[in-house]
XYZ file of C-alpha atoms in Angstrom:
581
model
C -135.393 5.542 -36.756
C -137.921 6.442 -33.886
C -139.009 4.361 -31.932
C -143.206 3.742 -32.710
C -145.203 5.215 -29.995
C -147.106 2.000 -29.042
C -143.712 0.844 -28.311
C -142.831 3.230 -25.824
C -146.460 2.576 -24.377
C -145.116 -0.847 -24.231
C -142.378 -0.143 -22.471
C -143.371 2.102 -20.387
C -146.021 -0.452 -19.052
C -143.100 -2.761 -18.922
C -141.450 -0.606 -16.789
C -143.892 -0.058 -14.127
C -143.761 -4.017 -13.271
C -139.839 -3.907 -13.351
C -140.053 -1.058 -10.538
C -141.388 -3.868 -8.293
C -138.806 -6.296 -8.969
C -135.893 -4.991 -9.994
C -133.050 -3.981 -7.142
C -131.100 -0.692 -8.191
C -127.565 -1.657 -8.659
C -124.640 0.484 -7.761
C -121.965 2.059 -10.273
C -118.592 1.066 -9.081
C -116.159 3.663 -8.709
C -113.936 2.601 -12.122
C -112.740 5.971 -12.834
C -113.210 7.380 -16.291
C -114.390 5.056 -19.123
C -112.049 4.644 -21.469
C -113.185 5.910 -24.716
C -112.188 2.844 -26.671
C -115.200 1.569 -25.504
C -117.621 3.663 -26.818
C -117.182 2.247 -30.292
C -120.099 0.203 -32.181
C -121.051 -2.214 -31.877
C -119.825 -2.740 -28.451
C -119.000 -6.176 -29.028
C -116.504 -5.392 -31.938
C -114.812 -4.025 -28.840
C -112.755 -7.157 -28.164
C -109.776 -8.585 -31.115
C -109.216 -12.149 -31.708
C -105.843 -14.150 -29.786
C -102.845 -12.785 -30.757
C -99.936 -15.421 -30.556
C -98.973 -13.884 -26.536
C -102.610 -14.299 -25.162
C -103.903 -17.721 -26.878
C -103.222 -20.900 -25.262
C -102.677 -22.877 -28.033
C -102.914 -26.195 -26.109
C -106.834 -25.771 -25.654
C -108.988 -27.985 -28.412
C -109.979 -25.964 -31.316
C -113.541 -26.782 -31.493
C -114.145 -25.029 -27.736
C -116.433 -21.899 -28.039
C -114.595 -18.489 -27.774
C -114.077 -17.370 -24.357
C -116.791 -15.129 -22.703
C -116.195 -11.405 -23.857
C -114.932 -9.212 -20.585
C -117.150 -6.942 -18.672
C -118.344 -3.996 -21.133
C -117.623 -0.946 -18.797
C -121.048 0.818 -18.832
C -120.830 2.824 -15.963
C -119.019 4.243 -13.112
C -119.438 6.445 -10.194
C -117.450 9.326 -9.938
C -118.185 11.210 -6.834
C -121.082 12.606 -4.559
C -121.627 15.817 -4.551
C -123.930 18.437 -2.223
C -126.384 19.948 -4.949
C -128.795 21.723 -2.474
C -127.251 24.817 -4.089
C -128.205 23.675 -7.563
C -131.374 22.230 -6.445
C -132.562 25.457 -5.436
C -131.997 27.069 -8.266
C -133.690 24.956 -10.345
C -136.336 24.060 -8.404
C -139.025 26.731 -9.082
C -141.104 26.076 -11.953
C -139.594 23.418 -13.181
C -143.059 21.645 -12.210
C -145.239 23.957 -14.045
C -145.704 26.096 -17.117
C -144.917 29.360 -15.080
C -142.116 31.607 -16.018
C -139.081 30.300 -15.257
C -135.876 28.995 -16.253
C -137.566 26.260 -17.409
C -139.907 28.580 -19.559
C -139.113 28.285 -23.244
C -140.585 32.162 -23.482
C -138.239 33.459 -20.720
C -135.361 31.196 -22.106
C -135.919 32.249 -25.813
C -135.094 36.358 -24.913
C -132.547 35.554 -21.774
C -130.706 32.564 -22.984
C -130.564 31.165 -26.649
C -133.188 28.777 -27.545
C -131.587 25.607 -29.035
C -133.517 22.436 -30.710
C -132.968 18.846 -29.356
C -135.655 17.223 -31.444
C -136.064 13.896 -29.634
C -135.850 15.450 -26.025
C -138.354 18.153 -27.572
C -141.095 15.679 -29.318
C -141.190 13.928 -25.564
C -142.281 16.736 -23.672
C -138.665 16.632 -21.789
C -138.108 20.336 -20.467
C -134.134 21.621 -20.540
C -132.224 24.352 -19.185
C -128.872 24.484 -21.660
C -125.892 25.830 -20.480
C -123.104 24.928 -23.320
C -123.849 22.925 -26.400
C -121.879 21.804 -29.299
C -121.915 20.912 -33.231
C -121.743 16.943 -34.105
C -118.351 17.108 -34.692
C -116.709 19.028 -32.089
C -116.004 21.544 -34.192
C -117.453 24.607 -32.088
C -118.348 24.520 -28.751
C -121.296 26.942 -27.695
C -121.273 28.411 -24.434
C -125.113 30.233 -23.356
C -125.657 32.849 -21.704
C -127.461 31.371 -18.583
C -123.950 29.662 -18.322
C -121.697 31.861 -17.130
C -123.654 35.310 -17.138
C -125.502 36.655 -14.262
C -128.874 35.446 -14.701
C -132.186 37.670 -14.876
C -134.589 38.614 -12.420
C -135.955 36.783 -10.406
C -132.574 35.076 -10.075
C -130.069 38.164 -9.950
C -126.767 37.994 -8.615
C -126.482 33.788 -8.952
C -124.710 31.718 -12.384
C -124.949 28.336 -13.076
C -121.231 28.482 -13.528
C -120.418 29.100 -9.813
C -123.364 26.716 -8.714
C -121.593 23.550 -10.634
C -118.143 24.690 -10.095
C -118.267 21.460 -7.455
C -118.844 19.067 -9.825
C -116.228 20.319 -12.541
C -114.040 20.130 -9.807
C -115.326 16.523 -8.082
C -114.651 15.012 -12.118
C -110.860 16.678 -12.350
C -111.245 18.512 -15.663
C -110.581 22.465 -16.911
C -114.217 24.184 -17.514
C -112.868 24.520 -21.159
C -113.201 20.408 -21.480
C -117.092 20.362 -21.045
C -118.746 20.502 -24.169
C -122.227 19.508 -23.403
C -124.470 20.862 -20.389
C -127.779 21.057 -19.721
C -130.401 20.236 -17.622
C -132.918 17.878 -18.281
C -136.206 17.151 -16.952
C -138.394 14.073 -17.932
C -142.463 14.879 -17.174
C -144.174 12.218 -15.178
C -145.438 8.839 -16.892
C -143.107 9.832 -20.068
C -140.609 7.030 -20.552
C -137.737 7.574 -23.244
C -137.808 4.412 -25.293
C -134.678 1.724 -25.421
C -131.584 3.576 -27.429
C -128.495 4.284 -28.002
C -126.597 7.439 -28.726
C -125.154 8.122 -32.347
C -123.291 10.981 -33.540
C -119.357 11.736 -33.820
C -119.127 13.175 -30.460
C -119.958 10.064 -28.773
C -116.763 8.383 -28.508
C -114.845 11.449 -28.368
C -116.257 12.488 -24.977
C -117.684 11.339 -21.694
C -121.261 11.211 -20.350
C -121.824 12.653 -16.914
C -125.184 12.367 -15.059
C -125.988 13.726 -12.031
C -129.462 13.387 -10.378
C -130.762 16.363 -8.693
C -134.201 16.200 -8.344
C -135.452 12.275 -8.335
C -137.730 9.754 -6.802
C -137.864 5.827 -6.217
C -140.172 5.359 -8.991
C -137.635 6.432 -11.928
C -136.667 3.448 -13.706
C -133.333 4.236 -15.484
C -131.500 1.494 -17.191
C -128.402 1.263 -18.705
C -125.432 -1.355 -19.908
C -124.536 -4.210 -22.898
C -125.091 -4.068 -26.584
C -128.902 -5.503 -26.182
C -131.734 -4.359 -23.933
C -131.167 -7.570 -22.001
C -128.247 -6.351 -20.731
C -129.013 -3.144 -19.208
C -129.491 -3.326 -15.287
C -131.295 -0.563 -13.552
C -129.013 2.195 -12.205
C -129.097 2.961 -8.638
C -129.097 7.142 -9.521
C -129.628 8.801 -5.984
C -129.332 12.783 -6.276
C -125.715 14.193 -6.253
C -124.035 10.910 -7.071
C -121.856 12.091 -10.119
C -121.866 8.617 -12.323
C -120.571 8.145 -15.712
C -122.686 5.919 -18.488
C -121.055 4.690 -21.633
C -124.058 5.900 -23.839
C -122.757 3.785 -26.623
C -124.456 1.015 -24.747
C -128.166 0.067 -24.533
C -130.138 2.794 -22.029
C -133.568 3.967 -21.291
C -135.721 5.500 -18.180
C -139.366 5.798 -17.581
C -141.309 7.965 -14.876
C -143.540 6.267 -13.573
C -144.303 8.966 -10.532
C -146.168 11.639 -10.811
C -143.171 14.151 -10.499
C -140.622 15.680 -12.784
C -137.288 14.388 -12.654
C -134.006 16.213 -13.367
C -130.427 15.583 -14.252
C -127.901 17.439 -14.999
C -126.383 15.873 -18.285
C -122.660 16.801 -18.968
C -120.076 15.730 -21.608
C -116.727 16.538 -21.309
C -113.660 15.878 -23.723
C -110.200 14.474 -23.384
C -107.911 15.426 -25.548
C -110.081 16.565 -28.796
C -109.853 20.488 -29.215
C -112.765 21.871 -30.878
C -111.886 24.722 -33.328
C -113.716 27.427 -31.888
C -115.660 28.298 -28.281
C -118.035 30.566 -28.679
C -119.869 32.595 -26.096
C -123.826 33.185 -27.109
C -125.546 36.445 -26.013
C -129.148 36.503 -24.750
C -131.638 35.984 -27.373
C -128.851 35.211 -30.353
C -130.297 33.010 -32.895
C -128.785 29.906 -34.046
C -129.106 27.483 -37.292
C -129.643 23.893 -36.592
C -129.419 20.872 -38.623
C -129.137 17.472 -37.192
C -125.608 17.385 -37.313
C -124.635 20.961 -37.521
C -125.102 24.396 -35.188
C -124.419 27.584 -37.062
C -124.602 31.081 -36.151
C -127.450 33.315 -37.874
C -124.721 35.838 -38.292
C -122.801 33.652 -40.791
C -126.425 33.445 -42.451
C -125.027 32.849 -46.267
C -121.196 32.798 -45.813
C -120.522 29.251 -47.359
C -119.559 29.675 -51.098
C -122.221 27.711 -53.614
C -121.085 25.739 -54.650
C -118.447 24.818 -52.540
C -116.145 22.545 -55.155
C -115.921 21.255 -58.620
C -114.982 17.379 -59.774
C -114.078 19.117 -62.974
C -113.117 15.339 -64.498
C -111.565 13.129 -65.751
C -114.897 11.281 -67.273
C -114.763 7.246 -66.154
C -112.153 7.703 -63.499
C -114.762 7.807 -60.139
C -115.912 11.039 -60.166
C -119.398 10.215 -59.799
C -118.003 7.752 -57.064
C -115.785 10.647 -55.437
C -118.976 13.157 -55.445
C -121.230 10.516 -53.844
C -118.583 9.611 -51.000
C -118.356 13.158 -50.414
C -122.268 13.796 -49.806
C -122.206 10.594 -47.363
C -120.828 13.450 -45.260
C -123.499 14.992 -42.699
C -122.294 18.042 -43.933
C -122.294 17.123 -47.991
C -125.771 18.258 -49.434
C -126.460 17.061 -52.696
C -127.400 19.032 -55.893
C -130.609 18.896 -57.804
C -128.111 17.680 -60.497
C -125.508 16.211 -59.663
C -123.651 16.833 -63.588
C -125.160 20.629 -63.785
C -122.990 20.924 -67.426
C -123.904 24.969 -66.536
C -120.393 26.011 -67.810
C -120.612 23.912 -71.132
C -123.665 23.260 -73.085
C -126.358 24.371 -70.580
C -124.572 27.776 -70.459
C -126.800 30.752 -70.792
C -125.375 33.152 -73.488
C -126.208 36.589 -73.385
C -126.437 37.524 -69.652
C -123.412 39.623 -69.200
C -125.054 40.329 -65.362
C -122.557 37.702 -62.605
C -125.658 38.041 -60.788
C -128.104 36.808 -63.826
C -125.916 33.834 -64.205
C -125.510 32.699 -60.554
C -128.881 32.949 -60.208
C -129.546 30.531 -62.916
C -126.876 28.703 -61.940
C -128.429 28.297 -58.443
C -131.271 26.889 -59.437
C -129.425 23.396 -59.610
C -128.541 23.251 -55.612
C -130.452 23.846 -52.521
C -129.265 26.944 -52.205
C -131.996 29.082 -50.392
C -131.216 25.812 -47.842
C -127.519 26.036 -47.335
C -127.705 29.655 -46.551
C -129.384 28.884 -43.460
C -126.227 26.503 -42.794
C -123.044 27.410 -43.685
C -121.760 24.163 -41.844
C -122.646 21.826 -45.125
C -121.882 22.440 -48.674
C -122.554 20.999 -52.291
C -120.716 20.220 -55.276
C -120.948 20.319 -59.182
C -119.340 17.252 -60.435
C -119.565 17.602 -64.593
C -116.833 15.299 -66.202
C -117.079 17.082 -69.257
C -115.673 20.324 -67.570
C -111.651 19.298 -67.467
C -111.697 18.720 -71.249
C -113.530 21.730 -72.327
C -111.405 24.332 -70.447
C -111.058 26.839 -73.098
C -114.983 27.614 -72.185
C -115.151 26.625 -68.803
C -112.752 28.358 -67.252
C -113.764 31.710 -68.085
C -117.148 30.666 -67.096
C -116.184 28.976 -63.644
C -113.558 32.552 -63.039
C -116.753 34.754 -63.746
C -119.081 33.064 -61.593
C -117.603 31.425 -58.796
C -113.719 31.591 -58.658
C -113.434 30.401 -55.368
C -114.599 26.958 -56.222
C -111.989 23.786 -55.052
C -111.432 21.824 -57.936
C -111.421 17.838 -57.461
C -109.892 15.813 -60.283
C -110.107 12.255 -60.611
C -107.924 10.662 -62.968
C -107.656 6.969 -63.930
C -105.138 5.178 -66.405
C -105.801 6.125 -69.331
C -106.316 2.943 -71.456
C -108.647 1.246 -69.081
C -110.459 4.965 -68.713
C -110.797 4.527 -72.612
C -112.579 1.182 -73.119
C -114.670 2.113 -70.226
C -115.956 5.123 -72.067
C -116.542 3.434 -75.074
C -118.386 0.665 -73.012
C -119.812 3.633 -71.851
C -121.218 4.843 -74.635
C -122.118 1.980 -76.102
C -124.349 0.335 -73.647
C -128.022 -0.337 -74.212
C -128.190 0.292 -70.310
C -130.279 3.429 -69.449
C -132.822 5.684 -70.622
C -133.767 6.918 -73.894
C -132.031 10.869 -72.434
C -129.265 9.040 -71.100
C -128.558 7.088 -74.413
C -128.767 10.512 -76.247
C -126.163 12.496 -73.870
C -123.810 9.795 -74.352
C -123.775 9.902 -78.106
C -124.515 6.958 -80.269
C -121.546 7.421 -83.186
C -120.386 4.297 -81.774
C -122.849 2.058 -81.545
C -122.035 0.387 -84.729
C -118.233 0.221 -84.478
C -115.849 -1.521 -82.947
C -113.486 -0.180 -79.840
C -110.469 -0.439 -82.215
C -112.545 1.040 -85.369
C -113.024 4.229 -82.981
C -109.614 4.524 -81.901
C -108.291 4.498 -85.696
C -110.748 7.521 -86.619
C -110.177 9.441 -83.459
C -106.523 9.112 -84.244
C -107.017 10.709 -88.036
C -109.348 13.256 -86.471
C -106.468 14.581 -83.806
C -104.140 14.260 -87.167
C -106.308 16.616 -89.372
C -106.285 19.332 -87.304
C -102.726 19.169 -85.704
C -102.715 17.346 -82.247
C -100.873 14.436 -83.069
C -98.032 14.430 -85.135
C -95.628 11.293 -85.358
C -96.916 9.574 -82.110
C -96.834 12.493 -79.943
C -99.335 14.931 -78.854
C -98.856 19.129 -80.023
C -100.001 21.041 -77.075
C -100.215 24.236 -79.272
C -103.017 22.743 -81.187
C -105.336 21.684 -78.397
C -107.706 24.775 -78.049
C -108.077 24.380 -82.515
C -108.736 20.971 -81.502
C -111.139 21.949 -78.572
C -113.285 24.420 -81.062
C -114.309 21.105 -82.728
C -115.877 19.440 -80.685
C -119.713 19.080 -79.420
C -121.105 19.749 -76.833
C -124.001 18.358 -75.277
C -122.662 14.153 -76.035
C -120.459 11.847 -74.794
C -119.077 10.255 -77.811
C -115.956 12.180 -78.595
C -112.256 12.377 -78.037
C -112.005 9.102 -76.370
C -108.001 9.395 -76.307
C -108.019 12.997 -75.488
C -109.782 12.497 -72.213
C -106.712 10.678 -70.916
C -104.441 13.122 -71.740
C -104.729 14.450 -68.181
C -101.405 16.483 -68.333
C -102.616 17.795 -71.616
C -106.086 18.958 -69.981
C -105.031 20.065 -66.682
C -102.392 22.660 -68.009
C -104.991 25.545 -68.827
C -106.438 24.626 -64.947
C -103.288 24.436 -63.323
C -102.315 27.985 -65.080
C -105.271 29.850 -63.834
C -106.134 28.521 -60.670
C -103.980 27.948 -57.332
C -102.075 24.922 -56.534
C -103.806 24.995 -52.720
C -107.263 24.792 -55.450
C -106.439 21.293 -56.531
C -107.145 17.684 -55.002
C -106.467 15.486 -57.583
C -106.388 11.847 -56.841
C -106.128 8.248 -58.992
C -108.961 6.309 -58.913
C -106.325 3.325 -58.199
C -105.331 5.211 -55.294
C -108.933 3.859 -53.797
C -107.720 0.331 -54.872
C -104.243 0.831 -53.027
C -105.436 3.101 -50.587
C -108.623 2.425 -49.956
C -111.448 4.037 -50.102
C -111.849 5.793 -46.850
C -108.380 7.069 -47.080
C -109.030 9.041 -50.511
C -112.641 10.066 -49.410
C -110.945 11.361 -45.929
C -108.266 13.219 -48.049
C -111.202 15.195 -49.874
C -112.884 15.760 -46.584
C -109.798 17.291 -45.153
C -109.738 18.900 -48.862
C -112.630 20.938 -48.591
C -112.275 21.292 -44.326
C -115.261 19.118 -43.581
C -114.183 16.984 -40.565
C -113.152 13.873 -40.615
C -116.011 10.733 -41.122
C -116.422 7.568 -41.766
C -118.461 6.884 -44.687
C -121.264 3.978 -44.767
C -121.382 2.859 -48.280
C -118.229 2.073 -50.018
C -119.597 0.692 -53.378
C -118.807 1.766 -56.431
C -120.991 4.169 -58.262
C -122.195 4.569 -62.112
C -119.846 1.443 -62.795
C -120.733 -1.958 -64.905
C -119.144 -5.102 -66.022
C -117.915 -5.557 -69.635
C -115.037 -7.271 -71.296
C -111.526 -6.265 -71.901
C -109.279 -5.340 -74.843
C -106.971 -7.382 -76.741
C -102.975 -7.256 -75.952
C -102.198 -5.771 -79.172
C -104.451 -3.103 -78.597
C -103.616 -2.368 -75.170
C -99.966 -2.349 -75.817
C -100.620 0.197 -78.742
C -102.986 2.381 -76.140
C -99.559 2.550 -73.668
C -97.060 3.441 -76.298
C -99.216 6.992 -77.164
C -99.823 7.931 -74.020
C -96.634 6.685 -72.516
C -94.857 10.528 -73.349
C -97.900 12.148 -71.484
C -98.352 9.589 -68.651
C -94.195 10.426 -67.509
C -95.156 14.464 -68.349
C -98.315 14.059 -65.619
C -96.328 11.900 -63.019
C -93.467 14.361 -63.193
C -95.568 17.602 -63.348
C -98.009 16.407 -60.173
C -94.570 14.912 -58.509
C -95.945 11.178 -58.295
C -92.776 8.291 -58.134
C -92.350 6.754 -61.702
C -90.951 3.609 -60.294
C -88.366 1.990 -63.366
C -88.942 2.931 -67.187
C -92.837 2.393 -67.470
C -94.946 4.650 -65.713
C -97.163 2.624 -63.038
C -101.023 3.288 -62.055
């Protein structure tokens, strides 16, 4: 959330008193800072007393020891950065053409967005620059190329080679560097940093161009913490930006660091060297090249089913994910009973079909993708898949199954429910408003009879598309056994689409796993690095009661045959006789 602009005034006034009183204190020279202490909030840092390091003779009702120092920063070095200085000296002061120059850097360098830097009036030169999550590193052309008139013959690269050296890492390591220079009386407000890069790498500052009247603070998980950093130009210090930091200018001169981060072990995926005047595509999170304008599929994956078993849970988790965009619907039902008949054109139908996403968006990112999650779509295959082949066959396909008795009475609940709109209550169905969860079973039982399906307790595969041909379309309130007949369903998927296609997962696996674990499988699923989701509830779900004994018991015994079929077919352990959830 930014920060209101009458509370930067406020601070900034704040800071021109603290000038006069506050002494500049000196990093210490601590090295690195270990990146397990760039994790928030800082003081989650520290675990309880394990049985080696608790003294269990002290009285219980003592306070908790005082947390150790919070390493917030460190010097590293000095370095000579005349050299530097003088390069980026001219203009840096003034709107003239320069490196400085957004105009000169637009057509020699590649212009690149830092929108709070940007909205302050803070000028930047960048050299390399990365996506949130590592996952391409961006070295610019002002870098490591000769740079333009009037600077010919002189790089940045050879001008910081110093201070790559003075910190003891490859070139390859730094995935951050730029610049930065903070107008007079502009003061960026109390923060700190947030993104997935920040405890995978390490903040370098250097001061080159700087006066006494820069207040830069910095240290502990509150503002009270911070003392004000002693930053004298060409001392190479390191700041844990997870912790609380700010700086005002209260001079009337630019000031300039040269900002660097630089990575341990991480490997980003791909290093890619920008030529002058390349555009890129920027999200918050995300930095794309304009040449892969339109090169992530639309959608991206399918949660093709099974209805009541966390798909609606699975697709929400998934768009948590900086770089999982939401549809306009998040069921589209485009390959069942919204399908439009007639268009024998692919390109007639996608274009209907994208009409459901943000797809004129996501072309301009290829970085983030979206999703169709339509429960409906596993049972109906005999229609969908034809569909799904002719317009998008290079979908994923995420299946979420669930056992199948509890799936059951939560569908009838389902259904059932005086929860919702009016449009809801009519895409569920209301057939079953009037009867009983045991009344239904018995007639959906004689229905699968009369055509075939189920014979003497077990299920006849052969007569599952006749069976399919029956049933409606556009409600809910049909073939609550079938629906948990996963292995039953899955078989025309599995037959015309690639193992490597599949995730499918059991929404107990969330319970046993937890939650992050399944969500981080899909992530790795559909190659979207790996995050940590915020919100962990469960989604579409209510409270109702449960089913008798007798008429759970007689739920197990017909799907017992096709519970051991899906276990064995997917190669999950059957642990003893029974199959387990």
């Amino acid at each position: 959330m930014a920060t209101p602009p009458e509370e930067i005034e406020r601070q900034h006034a704040a800071a021109t008193e603290l000038l006069k009183t506050l002494t500049p204190f000196v990093p210490p020279s601590n090295g690195a800072i270990p990146l397990n202490f760039k994790t928030a909030p800082l003081t989650s840092l520290y675990p309880p007393p394990t049985d080696e390091n608790s003294n269990s003779n002290l009285p219980s009702n003592l306070p908790p020891p005082p947390l150790p120092p919070i390493p917030c920063l460190s010097t590293m070095a000095e370095v000579d950065i005349s050299p530097i200085k003088d390069l980026i000296s001219h203009g840096h002061n003034s709107e003239s053409k320069s490196l400085w120059s957004p105009e000169f850097a637009k057509k020699h360098n590649v212009e690149i967005m830092r929108p709070s830097h940007d909205a302050w009036g803070i000028k930047k030169i960048m050299l390399v620059f990365c996506d949130d999550f590592l996952q391409r590193v961006y070295t610019l052309p002002f870098y490591d190329k000769p740079l333009p008139a009037p600077y010919t013959g002189k790089t940045f690269k050879k001008v910081l080679e110093p201070i790559i050296t003075a910190l003891g890492i490859k070139p390859s390591k730094v995935v951050r560097m730029l610049f930065a220079s903070l107008p007079p009386g502009v003061t960026i407000p109390v923060h700190h940093d947030t993104g997935e890069w920040v405890n995978k790498s390490h903040r370098i500052h250097v001061p080159i161009i700087t006066n006494p009247e820069v207040l830069f603070l910095c240290g502990g998980s509150h503002p009270t913490h911070m003392k004000r950093v002693s930053a004298t130009e060409g001392r190479i210090f390191e700041m844990n930006n997870q912790s609380k930091h700010a700086v005002s200018n209260c001079s009337g001169l630019h000031r300039v660091h040269l900002i660097l981060d630089y990575v341990e072990s991480h490997t980003p995926k791909r290093i890619i060297p920008l030529n002058p005047g390349e555009t890129i595509l920027q999200t918050r999170r995300s930095i794309d090249l304009k040449s892969d304008y339109d090169k992530t599929p639309c959608p991206k994956y399918l949660i093709i089913g099974a209805q009541k078993a966390g798909t609606t849970s699975m697709y929400e988790y998934i768009c948590q994910h900086p770089w999982g965009v939401k549809g306009r619907r998040r069921e589209t039902h485009f390959f069942d009973w919204r399908w439009v008949e007639g268009f024998k054109s692919v390109v007639k139908l996608r274009e209907v079909y994208m009409k459901y996403f943000y797809y004129e968006d996501l072309k301009s990112h290829p970085s983030c993708l979206t999703g169709d999650s339509t429960p409906s779509y596993l049972l109906h295959s005999d229609i969908v898949i034809p569909r799904v082949k002719q317009v998008c066959p290079w979908v994923k396909i995420i299946v979420m199954l669930r056992n199948p008795v509890d799936r059951a009475l939560s569908h009838y609940r389902m259904v059932t429910s005086e929860d919702g709109t009016e449009a809801q209550k009519m895409v569920r169905g209301r057939n079953w408003v009037e009867k009983s969860f045991e009344q239904v079973i018995e007639e959906e039982i004689e229905e699968m009879e009369s055509v075939g399906l189920f014979k003497e307790g077990k299920f006849v595969y052969e007569k599952y598309e006749e069976y399919l041909r029956t049933r409606p379309m556009n409600t809910g309130s049909h073939s609550l056994l079938v629906r948990g007949c996963y292995w039953l369903q899955l078989q025309p998927w599995l037959a015309e689409f690639k193992k490597s296609d599949f995730l499918i997962e059991r929404m107990e696996d969330m319970k046993r796993d937890g939650i992050q674990s399944t969500v981080s499988r899909a992530f790795e699923f559909l190659e979207l690095p790996e995050y940590k989701i915020f919100d962990e509830g469960k989604k579409n779900s209510r409270s109702y009661d449960g089913m008798s004994e007798a008429t759970r018991e007689r739920l197990e015994k017909i799907y017992e045959e096709e519970d051991r079929k899906l276990f064995e077919g997917l190669g999950w352990d059957i642990v003893g006789d029974k199959v387990a959830w």
